[in-house]
Tab-separated table of C-alpha atoms in Angstrom:
chain	number	residue	atom	x	y	z
Q	42	MET	CA	27.910	4.559	-3.178
Q	43	PRO	CA	25.662	7.615	-3.656
Q	44	THR	CA	23.056	7.185	-6.372
Q	45	ALA	CA	21.998	10.815	-6.651
Q	46	ALA	CA	23.216	12.856	-9.579
Q	47	ILE	CA	26.492	14.675	-8.922
Q	48	PRO	CA	26.233	18.393	-9.753
Q	49	THR	CA	28.528	19.523	-12.498
Q	50	VAL	CA	30.520	22.705	-12.810
Q	51	PRO	CA	29.692	24.854	-15.845
Q	52	GLU	CA	32.078	24.308	-18.729
Q	53	ASN	CA	35.119	26.586	-19.138
Q	54	ILE	CA	34.975	27.797	-15.499
Q	55	PRO	CA	37.820	26.667	-13.208
Q	56	THR	CA	36.344	24.890	-10.182
Q	57	ARG	CA	38.188	26.824	-7.458
Q	58	GLY	CA	37.589	30.233	-8.988
Q	59	TYR	CA	33.952	29.478	-9.694
Q	60	TYR	CA	33.066	28.675	-6.082
Q	61	GLU	CA	35.126	31.561	-4.691
Q	62	LYS	CA	33.226	33.914	-6.976
Q	63	ALA	CA	29.889	32.387	-5.913
Q	64	ASN	CA	30.764	32.871	-2.244
Q	65	LYS	CA	31.704	36.516	-2.825
Q	66	ILE	CA	28.410	37.127	-4.636
Q	67	ALA	CA	26.476	35.593	-1.727
Q	68	VAL	CA	28.277	37.820	0.803
Q	69	VAL	CA	27.723	40.969	-1.256
Q	70	THR	CA	24.033	40.076	-1.729
Q	71	ALA	CA	23.584	39.663	2.035
Q	72	ILE	CA	25.233	43.030	2.705
Q	73	LEU	CA	23.051	44.769	0.119
Q	74	GLN	CA	19.923	43.206	1.622
Q	75	ALA	CA	20.922	44.416	5.082
Q	76	LEU	CA	21.570	47.927	3.785
Q	77	SER	CA	18.261	47.865	1.935
Q	78	MET	CA	16.397	46.934	5.129
Q	79	SER	CA	18.149	49.746	6.986
Q	80	ASP	CA	17.232	52.259	4.293
Q	81	ASN	CA	13.610	51.067	4.216
Q	82	ARG	CA	13.224	51.840	7.891
Q	83	LYS	CA	14.138	55.440	7.219
Q	84	ALA	CA	12.353	55.927	3.896
Q	85	ALA	CA	8.946	57.525	3.560
Q	86	ALA	CA	6.001	55.281	2.770
Q	87	THR	CA	5.753	54.576	-0.921
Q	88	LYS	CA	3.736	52.417	-3.255
Q	89	GLY	CA	4.680	48.763	-3.027
Q	90	ASP	CA	6.345	48.956	0.408
Q	91	SER	CA	4.664	45.698	1.415
Q	92	ALA	CA	4.535	44.023	-1.999
Q	93	VAL	CA	6.915	41.203	-1.027
Q	94	GLY	CA	4.757	40.312	1.967
Q	95	TYR	CA	1.638	40.481	-0.174
Q	96	LEU	CA	3.030	38.072	-2.751
Q	97	ALA	CA	4.090	35.662	0.002
Q	98	LEU	CA	0.654	35.727	1.648
Q	99	CYS	CA	-0.949	35.368	-1.782
Q	100	SER	CA	0.941	32.121	-2.289
Q	101	ALA	CA	-0.434	30.914	1.057
Q	102	TRP	CA	-3.943	32.006	0.044
Q	103	SER	CA	-3.673	30.116	-3.248
Q	104	ALA	CA	-2.495	26.962	-1.460
Q	105	ALA	CA	-5.312	27.184	1.105
Q	106	LYS	CA	-7.859	27.807	-1.644
Q	107	LYS	CA	-6.561	24.741	-3.467
Q	108	ALA	CA	-7.001	22.716	-0.273
Q	109	SER	CA	-10.562	24.007	0.193
Q	110	THR	CA	-11.676	22.115	-2.922
Q	111	ALA	CA	-9.188	19.238	-2.709
Q	112	LYS	CA	-10.114	15.861	-4.131
Q	113	LEU	CA	-8.031	12.862	-3.166
Q	114	PRO	CA	-6.884	10.683	-6.070
Q	115	ASP	CA	-8.663	7.379	-6.486
Q	116	LEU	CA	-6.888	4.352	-5.103
Q	117	PRO	CA	-4.967	2.446	-7.789
Q	118	THR	CA	-7.001	-0.331	-9.322
Q	119	THR	CA	-5.856	-3.939	-9.405
Q	120	ALA	CA	-6.994	-7.043	-11.241
Q	121	ALA	CA	-6.049	-9.265	-8.296
Q	122	PHE	CA	-9.561	-9.445	-6.824
Q	123	GLU	CA	-11.107	-10.249	-10.211
Q	124	GLU	CA	-8.553	-13.010	-10.736
Q	125	ILE	CA	-9.327	-14.524	-7.323
Q	126	GLN	CA	-13.040	-14.478	-8.147
Q	127	GLN	CA	-12.370	-16.168	-11.463
Q	128	PHE	CA	-10.350	-18.968	-9.878
Q	129	ASN	CA	-13.089	-19.416	-7.284
Q	130	ILE	CA	-15.872	-19.683	-9.883
Q	131	SER	CA	-13.790	-21.994	-12.063
Q	132	LEU	CA	-13.819	-24.528	-9.209
Q	133	ALA	CA	-17.516	-24.129	-8.357
Q	134	THR	CA	-19.913	-27.077	-8.652
Q	135	GLU	CA	-21.892	-27.492	-11.842
Q	136	GLU	CA	-25.031	-26.622	-9.891
Q	137	TRP	CA	-23.531	-23.278	-8.879
Q	138	LYS	CA	-22.341	-22.543	-12.395
Q	139	ALA	CA	-25.810	-23.248	-13.793
Q	140	LEU	CA	-27.368	-21.011	-11.158
Q	141	ILE	CA	-25.078	-18.122	-12.070
Q	142	ASP	CA	-25.564	-18.716	-15.801
Q	143	GLY	CA	-29.328	-18.576	-15.356
Q	144	THR	CA	-31.655	-18.859	-18.322
Q	145	PRO	CA	-32.747	-16.270	-20.892
Q	146	ASP	CA	-35.940	-15.591	-18.939
Q	147	LYS	CA	-34.450	-16.064	-15.469
Q	148	LYS	CA	-31.101	-14.372	-15.076
Q	149	GLY	CA	-29.532	-12.153	-12.409
Q	150	TRP	CA	-29.945	-12.020	-8.635
Q	151	ASP	CA	-33.448	-10.514	-8.610
Q	152	ALA	CA	-34.661	-13.310	-10.889
Q	153	ILE	CA	-33.196	-16.257	-9.013
Q	154	LYS	CA	-33.076	-15.066	-5.376
Q	155	ALA	CA	-36.340	-16.877	-4.580
Q	156	THR	CA	-34.767	-20.136	-5.737
Q	157	VAL	CA	-31.684	-19.516	-3.599
Q	158	GLU	CA	-33.700	-18.517	-0.523
Q	159	GLN	CA	-35.557	-21.834	-0.666
Q	160	LYS	CA	-32.228	-23.514	0.048
Q	161	ALA	CA	-30.681	-20.887	2.329
Q	162	SER	CA	-32.996	-18.309	3.853
Q	163	GLU	CA	-31.891	-14.780	4.833
Q	164	VAL	CA	-29.295	-14.689	2.065
Q	165	ASP	CA	-28.560	-11.486	0.158
Q	166	TRP	CA	-25.968	-11.765	-2.579
Q	167	SER	CA	-27.125	-8.704	-4.514
Q	168	LYS	CA	-23.745	-6.968	-4.122
Q	169	GLU	CA	-21.695	-10.008	-5.046
Q	170	TRP	CA	-23.790	-11.355	-7.906
Q	171	SER	CA	-22.598	-9.107	-10.730
Q	172	GLY	CA	-18.977	-9.957	-9.872
Q	173	TRP	CA	-19.758	-13.650	-9.903
Q	174	GLU	CA	-21.489	-13.315	-13.269
Q	175	SER	CA	-18.438	-11.543	-14.708
Q	176	ALA	CA	-16.123	-14.205	-13.312
Q	177	ARG	CA	-18.322	-16.976	-14.696
Q	178	LYS	CA	-18.391	-15.365	-18.129
Q	179	ALA	CA	-14.591	-15.077	-18.136
Q	180	THR	CA	-14.051	-18.702	-17.122
Q	181	ALA	CA	-16.874	-20.504	-18.955
Q	182	ASP	CA	-15.900	-23.645	-20.847
Q	183	ASN	CA	-16.241	-21.861	-24.172
Q	184	SER	CA	-13.703	-19.257	-23.055
Q	185	ASP	CA	-10.597	-21.066	-24.226
Q	186	GLN	CA	-8.328	-18.062	-23.694
Q	187	TRP	CA	-8.798	-18.060	-19.924
Q	188	GLN	CA	-8.039	-21.782	-19.749
Q	189	LYS	CA	-4.870	-21.250	-21.799
Q	190	ASN	CA	-3.747	-18.340	-19.616
Q	191	ASN	CA	-4.453	-20.251	-16.413
Q	192	PRO	CA	-3.503	-23.915	-16.935
Q	193	ARG	CA	-4.329	-26.130	-13.988
Q	194	GLY	CA	-1.540	-27.514	-11.858
Q	195	PHE	CA	-3.787	-30.157	-10.375
Q	196	THR	CA	-6.206	-32.892	-11.426
Q	197	ASN	CA	-9.969	-33.075	-11.030
Q	198	ALA	CA	-9.428	-35.327	-8.028
Q	199	HIS	CA	-8.074	-32.349	-6.100
Q	200	ILE	CA	-10.941	-29.948	-6.890
Q	201	THR	CA	-13.069	-30.846	-3.875
Q	202	GLU	CA	-10.119	-30.339	-1.541
Q	203	LEU	CA	-9.103	-27.032	-3.150
Q	204	ARG	CA	-12.625	-25.653	-3.472
Q	205	GLY	CA	-12.965	-24.802	0.227
Q	206	LEU	CA	-9.533	-23.160	0.390
Q	207	VAL	CA	-10.070	-20.999	-2.696
Q	208	ASN	CA	-13.599	-20.092	-1.605
Q	209	ALA	CA	-12.322	-18.906	1.790
Q	210	THR	CA	-9.608	-16.878	0.042
Q	211	ALA	CA	-12.212	-15.272	-2.234
Q	212	ALA	CA	-14.401	-14.381	0.771
Q	213	THR	CA	-11.457	-12.700	2.521
Q	214	ALA	CA	-10.524	-10.847	-0.676
Q	215	ALA	CA	-14.123	-9.632	-1.024
Q	216	ARG	CA	-14.062	-8.161	2.490
Q	217	LEU	CA	-10.760	-6.412	1.805
Q	218	ALA	CA	-12.036	-5.049	-1.515
Q	219	GLU	CA	-15.098	-3.657	0.252
Q	220	GLU	CA	-12.913	-1.950	2.869
Q	221	LEU	CA	-10.848	-0.304	0.140
Q	222	LYS	CA	-13.998	1.282	-1.267
Q	223	LYS	CA	-14.711	3.104	1.984
Q	224	PRO	CA	-13.476	6.710	2.232
Q	225	ILE	CA	-10.357	7.246	4.345
Q	226	THR	CA	-11.326	8.962	7.588
Q	227	THR	CA	-9.632	10.884	10.367
Q	228	GLY	CA	-11.705	10.536	13.481
Q	229	SER	CA	-15.290	10.505	12.281
Q	230	LYS	CA	-14.706	12.702	9.233
Q	231	PRO	CA	-13.525	11.644	5.750
Q	232	ILE	CA	-9.966	12.877	5.312
Q	233	GLU	CA	-10.884	14.630	2.058
Q	234	GLN	CA	-13.445	16.733	3.948
Q	235	GLN	CA	-10.931	17.371	6.734
Q	236	ILE	CA	-8.448	18.768	4.199
Q	237	ARG	CA	-11.128	21.003	2.698
Q	238	ASP	CA	-12.173	22.293	6.116
Q	239	LEU	CA	-8.579	23.068	7.097
Q	240	GLY	CA	-8.088	24.938	3.819
Q	241	LYS	CA	-11.172	27.060	4.506
Q	242	GLN	CA	-10.023	27.712	8.068
Q	243	ALA	CA	-6.629	28.869	6.807
Q	244	MET	CA	-8.308	31.163	4.280
Q	245	CYS	CA	-10.945	32.673	6.541
Q	246	GLY	CA	-10.370	31.638	10.148
Q	247	ALA	CA	-12.025	29.157	12.464
Q	248	THR	CA	-13.394	31.278	15.295
Q	249	GLY	CA	-16.180	33.767	15.896
Q	250	SER	CA	-16.967	35.908	12.873
Q	251	HIS	CA	-13.787	34.846	11.084
Q	252	VAL	CA	-15.111	31.788	9.255
Q	253	PHE	CA	-15.808	30.407	5.799
Q	254	GLU	CA	-19.496	30.977	5.094
Q	255	GLY	CA	-21.313	29.829	1.966
Q	256	GLN	CA	-18.808	30.143	-0.863
Q	257	PHE	CA	-16.285	32.544	0.702
Q	258	CYS	CA	-15.020	34.176	3.866
Q	259	LYS	CA	-17.702	35.830	5.971
Q	260	ASP	CA	-17.435	39.582	5.454
Q	261	THR	CA	-16.895	41.344	8.776
Q	262	THR	CA	-15.653	44.588	7.252
Q	263	GLY	CA	-17.433	47.642	5.973
Q	264	THR	CA	-19.762	47.682	8.991
Q	265	SER	CA	-19.167	48.431	12.668
Q	266	ASP	CA	-15.799	46.660	12.518
Q	267	ALA	CA	-14.336	48.763	9.725
Q	268	THR	CA	-11.582	50.596	11.583
Q	269	LYS	CA	-8.127	49.175	11.116
Q	270	THR	CA	-7.177	49.604	14.772
Q	271	THR	CA	-10.059	47.289	15.747
Q	272	THR	CA	-9.983	44.762	12.924
Q	273	CYS	CA	-6.205	44.511	12.779
Q	274	ALA	CA	-5.399	44.574	16.478
Q	275	LYS	CA	-2.351	42.484	17.342
Q	276	ALA	CA	-4.465	39.750	18.968
Q	277	LYS	CA	-6.341	39.222	15.682
Q	278	ASN	CA	-3.272	38.862	13.482
Q	279	GLY	CA	-2.633	35.375	12.154
Q	280	ILE	CA	-6.232	34.174	12.498
Q	281	SER	CA	-6.693	33.951	8.732
Q	282	ILE	CA	-4.692	34.561	5.574
Q	283	GLY	CA	-7.485	36.682	4.125
Q	284	MET	CA	-7.599	39.179	6.983
Q	285	ASP	CA	-3.800	39.276	7.246
Q	286	ILE	CA	-3.674	40.364	3.602
Q	287	VAL	CA	-6.384	42.968	4.231
Q	288	CYS	CA	-4.646	44.356	7.319
Q	289	MET	CA	-1.259	44.544	5.627
Q	290	CYS	CA	-2.552	46.161	2.448
Q	291	THR	CA	-5.022	48.673	3.921
Q	292	ALA	CA	-3.218	51.952	4.587
Q	293	ASN	CA	-4.157	55.622	4.302
Q	294	THR	CA	-1.574	56.473	1.643
Q	295	HIS	CA	-0.548	54.676	-1.520
Q	296	ASP	CA	-1.189	51.131	-2.632
Q	297	LYS	CA	1.350	49.653	-0.222
Q	298	CYS	CA	1.005	46.119	-1.529
Q	299	ALA	CA	0.882	47.144	-5.204
Q	300	THR	CA	-2.070	44.784	-5.545
Q	301	GLY	CA	-3.791	46.585	-8.370
Q	302	ALA	CA	-7.105	46.503	-6.453
Q	303	SER	CA	-8.832	49.618	-7.829
Q	304	ASP	CA	-10.476	50.696	-4.556
Q	305	TYR	CA	-7.092	50.908	-2.856
Q	306	ASN	CA	-4.977	52.712	-5.453
Q	307	ALA	CA	-4.881	55.869	-3.350
Q	308	GLY	CA	-5.027	54.079	-0.001
Q	309	SER	CA	-7.891	53.845	2.473
Q	310	THR	CA	-8.244	54.839	6.124
Q	311	THR	CA	-10.875	52.158	6.740
Q	312	ILE	CA	-11.316	48.547	5.755
Q	313	LYS	CA	-13.973	48.408	3.076
Q	314	ALA	CA	-16.687	45.837	2.487
Q	315	ASP	CA	-15.543	42.702	0.649
Q	316	ALA	CA	-11.922	43.659	1.257
Q	317	ILE	CA	-10.709	40.048	1.352
Q	318	LYS	CA	-12.223	39.383	-2.057
Q	319	ALA	CA	-10.840	42.633	-3.484
Q	320	PHE	CA	-7.256	41.825	-2.504
Q	321	THR	CA	-7.229	38.061	-3.064
Q	322	ASN	CA	-8.778	38.419	-6.514
Q	323	GLU	CA	-5.511	40.108	-7.503
Q	324	CYS	CA	-3.378	37.201	-6.253
Q	325	THR	CA	-1.694	35.025	-8.853
Q	326	THR	CA	-2.952	31.485	-9.466
Q	327	ALA	CA	0.441	29.824	-9.889
Q	328	SER	CA	-0.240	27.095	-7.310
Q	329	GLU	CA	-3.261	25.831	-9.238
Q	330	THR	CA	-1.003	23.662	-11.406
Q	331	THR	CA	1.081	22.439	-8.453
Q	332	ASP	CA	0.228	19.474	-6.258
Q	333	LEU	CA	-1.167	20.485	-2.860
Q	334	PRO	CA	1.722	19.483	-0.543
Q	335	THR	CA	4.232	21.267	-2.785
Q	336	ALA	CA	2.044	24.387	-2.989
Q	337	ILE	CA	1.737	24.500	0.807
Q	338	ASN	CA	5.446	23.942	1.447
Q	339	LYS	CA	6.486	26.607	-1.070
Q	340	ALA	CA	3.969	29.084	0.346
Q	341	LEU	CA	5.041	28.575	3.958
Q	342	THR	CA	8.693	28.903	2.968
Q	343	ALA	CA	7.922	32.205	1.218
Q	344	VAL	CA	5.972	33.584	4.188
Q	345	ARG	CA	8.565	32.491	6.742
Q	346	SER	CA	11.270	34.218	4.690
Q	347	ALA	CA	9.187	37.397	4.387
Q	348	ILE	CA	8.733	37.773	8.154
Q	349	THR	CA	11.352	40.255	9.346
Q	350	TRP	CA	12.690	41.479	12.666
Q	351	SER	CA	12.093	45.130	13.627
Q	352	SER	CA	11.277	46.228	10.071
Q	353	GLY	CA	9.847	49.740	10.055
Q	354	SER	CA	10.741	53.322	10.848
Q	355	SER	CA	10.571	52.803	14.616
Q	356	ALA	CA	9.121	49.351	15.194
Q	357	ALA	CA	11.361	47.603	17.695
Q	358	ASP	CA	11.441	43.944	18.666
Q	359	LEU	CA	8.616	42.967	16.343
Q	360	ARG	CA	8.186	39.956	14.078
Q	361	ILE	CA	6.228	41.341	11.166
Q	362	ILE	CA	5.443	40.779	7.523
Q	363	GLY	CA	5.223	43.949	5.457
Q	364	LYS	CA	6.416	47.363	6.595
Q	365	ALA	CA	5.588	49.246	9.788
Q	366	ALA	CA	5.349	53.028	9.816
Q	367	GLY	CA	5.332	53.307	13.604
Q	368	THR	CA	5.700	50.947	16.538
Q	369	GLY	CA	3.056	48.425	15.489
Q	370	CYS	CA	0.864	47.304	12.596
Q	371	ALA	CA	-2.669	48.436	13.484
Q	372	ALA	CA	-2.432	52.123	12.584
Q	373	ALA	CA	-3.835	53.499	9.336
Q	374	THR	CA	-0.291	54.379	8.264
Q	375	ASP	CA	1.062	50.849	8.730
Q	376	GLY	CA	1.387	48.234	6.023
Q	377	CYS	CA	2.191	45.131	8.026
Q	378	VAL	CA	0.918	42.254	10.164
Q	379	ASP	CA	2.412	41.673	13.620
Q	380	TYR	CA	3.161	38.022	14.434
Q	381	SER	CA	5.319	38.806	17.486
Q	382	ASP	CA	3.114	36.991	20.003
Q	383	TYR	CA	3.494	33.765	18.050
Q	384	PHE	CA	7.282	34.021	18.289
Q	385	ALA	CA	7.402	34.308	22.083
Q	386	LYS	CA	9.674	31.972	24.079
Q	387	ASP	CA	9.236	28.289	23.184
Q	388	ARG	CA	6.914	29.231	20.312
Q	389	GLY	CA	7.466	29.960	16.625
Q	390	PHE	CA	6.175	30.234	13.072
Q	391	ASP	CA	4.023	27.109	13.297
Q	392	GLN	CA	2.014	28.693	16.137
Q	393	ILE	CA	0.361	31.157	13.737
Q	394	PRO	CA	-3.188	29.705	13.466
Q	395	TRP	CA	-3.516	29.671	9.688
Q	396	VAL	CA	0.011	28.253	9.362
Q	397	ALA	CA	-0.967	25.444	11.748
Q	398	HIS	CA	-4.003	24.648	9.562
Q	399	LEU	CA	-1.854	24.336	6.435
Q	400	LEU	CA	0.793	22.283	8.230
Q	401	GLU	CA	-1.882	19.841	9.360
Q	402	ILE	CA	-2.728	19.268	5.690
Q	403	ALA	CA	0.851	18.970	4.460
């Protein structure tokens, strides 16, 4: 029998009529959206033409930025290892107990290691000693509470027989505990660092001059590569979220993305220095309070939904985000990014490089 909650129908609304009405609303909404897209292709460029695409890419930027500083949660702690150590020490010989107890002027591994090495050379118990001391303190004869909480199910005659078994168990537990302290890796790299690197690659790119450098994306604009036709050529689309935002929002008229970035209020024919920072600084920070996988999944869903087919005044057979003024997205009049090459036969959304980086994290 299903255990999930069964959705309820709002009170005072007949079931049949309610769902019929909902279906009609959905159909009307779809028709209006189609008409809106048709009208947009014919309308003159105006402020905010590409705002929906900008907000979608901003959500991807925020998710990637979150990944770039990701910190994996600590593994849950357990008292199991401490309990095993305590049982082990409780069965130790009196000689061992006295050695761990030490004396006021001779206590701890550094103080007694010479004594131990006389009996067993090449021994280093510096890592284990503090744990043994804690276990001894918890199980000492004057610690009645531990004895009450852990009553023996055997007699003293069985101690010698059990001592070896419990000691071997404690040694195995110690090795496992040590393994759990090691960082989780993928290949030769800690997985936490791998997530951070993938986040930076999604933000800024992973090839050539499109990389994360220092504390931010390397700035390749405002110099010899400032023209939109060069920087935003079709082959360069999808390399990074940052440059996709820049290419979509840089146009010669109006603030097509309605970003609020002051240098772009009246549009720009060239891509200015620090353009990525200028546009991404205006992105919302909603994903900062969301866990990373959820932030990535929501962002990719938003971007996928914002990619349209042949959206623009005369752009045919293109898969773009934003709005095209002509037949592509690299002209100064365009406010879009062309992902068409990534949607070729047997390919799709996940072939966009920065999307692939985020999917590898999620």
